[in-house]
Short mmCIF file of C-alpha atoms in Angstrom, two decimals:
data_model
loop_
_atom_site.label_atom_id
_atom_site.label_comp_id
_atom_site.label_asym_id
_atom_site.label_seq_id
_atom_site.Cartn_x
_atom_site.Cartn_y
_atom_site.Cartn_z
CA MET Q 1 0.00 0.00 0.00
CA PRO Q 2 1.43 3.43 -0.91
CA ASP Q 3 2.18 5.98 1.81
CA ARG Q 4 -0.87 7.93 2.91
CA LEU Q 5 -0.95 11.64 2.28
CA LYS Q 6 -0.29 13.66 5.39
CA ALA Q 7 -2.20 16.64 6.67
CA LEU Q 8 -1.00 19.13 9.26
CA VAL Q 9 -3.67 20.67 11.50
CA ILE Q 10 -2.51 23.71 13.49
CA GLU Q 11 -5.33 24.64 15.86
CA ASP Q 12 -5.34 25.58 19.55
CA ASP Q 13 -8.97 24.60 20.24
CA PRO Q 14 -8.99 20.84 20.98
CA ARG Q 15 -12.61 20.44 19.83
CA VAL Q 16 -12.00 22.11 16.46
CA ARG Q 17 -8.71 20.23 16.08
CA ARG Q 18 -10.51 16.90 16.67
CA THR Q 19 -13.17 17.82 14.12
CA LEU Q 20 -10.62 18.76 11.45
CA LYS Q 21 -8.63 15.62 12.19
CA GLY Q 22 -11.75 13.48 11.75
CA VAL Q 23 -12.68 15.14 8.46
CA LEU Q 24 -9.19 14.73 7.04
CA GLU Q 25 -8.83 11.14 8.24
CA GLU Q 26 -12.12 10.26 6.53
CA GLU Q 27 -10.56 11.69 3.36
CA GLY Q 28 -7.62 9.32 3.81
CA TYR Q 29 -5.03 11.63 5.33
CA LEU Q 30 -2.65 10.73 8.11
CA VAL Q 31 -3.09 13.75 10.39
CA ILE Q 32 -0.38 15.42 12.44
CA GLU Q 33 -1.73 17.88 14.99
CA ARG Q 34 -0.16 20.97 16.54
CA GLU Q 35 -1.80 23.33 18.99
CA ASN Q 36 0.61 26.16 18.18
CA GLY Q 37 3.17 27.20 15.60
CA ASP Q 38 6.22 25.88 17.44
CA ALA Q 39 8.57 24.08 15.05
CA VAL Q 40 6.00 24.12 12.22
CA VAL Q 41 8.56 25.26 9.64
CA ASP Q 42 10.85 22.38 10.65
CA ILE Q 43 7.97 19.93 10.32
CA VAL Q 44 6.98 21.29 6.89
CA GLN Q 45 10.61 21.06 5.72
CA THR Q 46 11.08 17.46 6.86
CA GLU Q 47 7.64 15.99 6.13
CA SER Q 48 5.62 15.96 2.92
CA PHE Q 49 2.07 17.24 3.42
CA GLY Q 50 -0.87 17.25 1.06
CA ILE Q 51 -2.66 20.00 3.01
CA VAL Q 52 -2.23 22.27 6.03
CA THR Q 53 -5.07 23.82 8.00
CA LEU Q 54 -4.03 26.81 10.07
CA ASP Q 55 -5.85 28.89 12.67
CA VAL Q 56 -5.04 32.60 12.81
CA GLN Q 57 -5.55 33.12 16.54
CA LEU Q 58 -3.13 30.78 18.27
CA GLY Q 59 -1.50 31.25 21.63
CA GLY Q 60 1.81 32.99 20.99
CA GLN Q 61 2.68 33.33 17.31
CA ASN Q 62 -0.31 34.14 15.09
CA GLY Q 63 -1.30 32.16 12.02
CA PHE Q 64 -0.37 34.92 9.58
CA ASP Q 65 3.24 34.84 10.82
CA ILE Q 66 3.27 31.04 10.68
CA LEU Q 67 1.94 31.15 7.10
CA ARG Q 68 4.69 33.58 6.10
CA ASP Q 69 7.25 31.21 7.61
CA ILE Q 70 5.74 28.20 5.83
CA ARG Q 71 5.86 30.04 2.52
CA THR Q 72 9.61 30.57 2.89
CA VAL Q 73 10.13 26.80 2.66
CA SER Q 74 7.08 25.23 0.99
CA ARG Q 75 4.22 25.63 -1.49
CA VAL Q 76 2.04 23.12 0.37
CA PRO Q 77 -1.67 24.05 0.11
CA VAL Q 78 -2.73 25.98 3.23
CA ILE Q 79 -6.32 26.63 4.28
CA MET Q 80 -6.84 29.19 7.02
CA VAL Q 81 -9.58 27.98 9.39
CA THR Q 82 -10.35 30.75 11.82
CA GLY Q 83 -12.91 32.69 13.80
CA ARG Q 84 -11.60 35.94 12.34
CA ASP Q 85 -14.12 36.71 9.62
CA ASP Q 86 -13.29 40.35 8.94
CA VAL Q 87 -12.75 40.98 5.23
CA PHE Q 88 -9.37 42.57 6.00
CA ASP Q 89 -8.19 39.35 7.69
CA ARG Q 90 -9.42 37.21 4.80
CA VAL Q 91 -7.64 39.41 2.27
CA VAL Q 92 -4.41 39.43 4.31
CA GLY Q 93 -4.48 35.65 4.62
CA LEU Q 94 -5.00 35.13 0.91
CA GLU Q 95 -2.46 37.80 -0.07
CA ILE Q 96 0.33 36.32 2.04
CA GLY Q 97 -0.13 32.85 0.63
CA ALA Q 98 -3.20 31.03 1.92
CA ASP Q 99 -4.94 28.94 -0.73
CA ASP Q 100 -8.34 29.31 0.93
CA TYR Q 101 -9.94 30.83 4.03
CA ILE Q 102 -12.75 29.27 6.06
CA THR Q 103 -14.41 31.01 8.99
CA LYS Q 104 -15.68 29.34 12.15
CA PRO Q 105 -18.18 28.03 12.79
CA PHE Q 106 -17.91 25.87 9.70
CA HIS Q 107 -19.71 22.87 8.29
CA VAL Q 108 -17.52 19.78 7.90
CA ARG Q 109 -18.83 19.19 4.39
CA GLU Q 110 -17.63 22.65 3.36
CA VAL Q 111 -14.18 21.97 4.82
CA LEU Q 112 -14.03 18.68 2.93
CA ALA Q 113 -15.13 20.32 -0.33
CA ARG Q 114 -12.54 23.08 0.04
CA VAL Q 115 -9.76 20.59 0.87
CA ARG Q 116 -10.65 18.64 -2.25
CA ALA Q 117 -10.77 21.80 -4.39
CA VAL Q 118 -7.41 23.10 -3.17
CA THR Q 119 -5.65 19.77 -3.59
CA ARG Q 120 -7.26 19.26 -7.01
CA ARG Q 121 -5.96 22.67 -8.16
CA LYS Q 122 -2.47 21.77 -6.94
CA ALA Q 123 -2.58 18.43 -8.78
CA ASP Q 124 -3.85 20.13 -11.96
CA THR Q 125 -1.05 22.70 -11.77
CA GLU Q 126 1.60 20.02 -11.30
CA ALA Q 127 0.19 18.01 -14.22
CA MET Q 128 0.42 21.06 -16.50
CA ARG Q 129 4.15 21.53 -15.95
CA VAL Q 130 6.08 21.24 -19.19
CA GLN Q 131 7.98 17.98 -19.52
CA PRO Q 132 10.88 18.01 -22.00
CA ILE Q 133 11.10 14.95 -24.26
CA LEU Q 134 14.51 13.90 -25.64
CA VAL Q 135 14.23 12.46 -29.16
CA GLU Q 136 17.52 11.48 -30.82
CA HIS Q 137 19.52 14.74 -30.92
CA CYS Q 138 16.74 17.19 -30.14
CA VAL Q 139 14.47 18.13 -27.26
CA MET Q 140 10.77 18.79 -27.64
CA VAL Q 141 9.42 21.25 -25.09
CA ASP Q 142 5.75 22.11 -25.37
CA GLY Q 143 5.79 21.74 -29.16
CA LEU Q 144 9.10 23.59 -29.62
CA ARG Q 145 11.92 21.54 -31.18
CA ILE Q 146 15.45 22.36 -30.00
CA ASP Q 147 18.22 20.79 -32.07
CA LEU Q 148 21.10 19.64 -29.86
CA ASP Q 149 23.55 18.57 -32.60
CA GLY Q 150 26.82 20.34 -32.06
CA MET Q 151 25.80 21.84 -28.72
CA ASP Q 152 27.96 21.20 -25.68
CA ILE Q 153 25.63 20.68 -22.76
CA THR Q 154 27.00 20.34 -19.25
#
């Protein structure tokens, strides 16, 4: 059986954290939970995650700062899940790198739909990356033929 996708849930409210964990586990994720942002960047650098959910209002470091830190090391999809529903907060979250923003209280079906949408967009983007094809002495890149005869490539 292949490795399960991992999800990182960063949430200080144990009830909300349990709910998010349950939703993600039903979707097939192996869930790692954190109640604050301590060592999150280290975790994101050493583990491969399919999705991160991140609260804004955590004890200590806030979710916006954690998101900025995550974005310095990873493009993992991040969904902000927070009680802060002010339009300014939503815009800030999205502008600094969140892939989506869900306000509490939330419905678990909405969370699941948004997780699926964000991960689907990431998969679609990765599938669209140009793949060079080497044919004899030329490379085909997105319909462009590059002749390599006589070129010194190192």
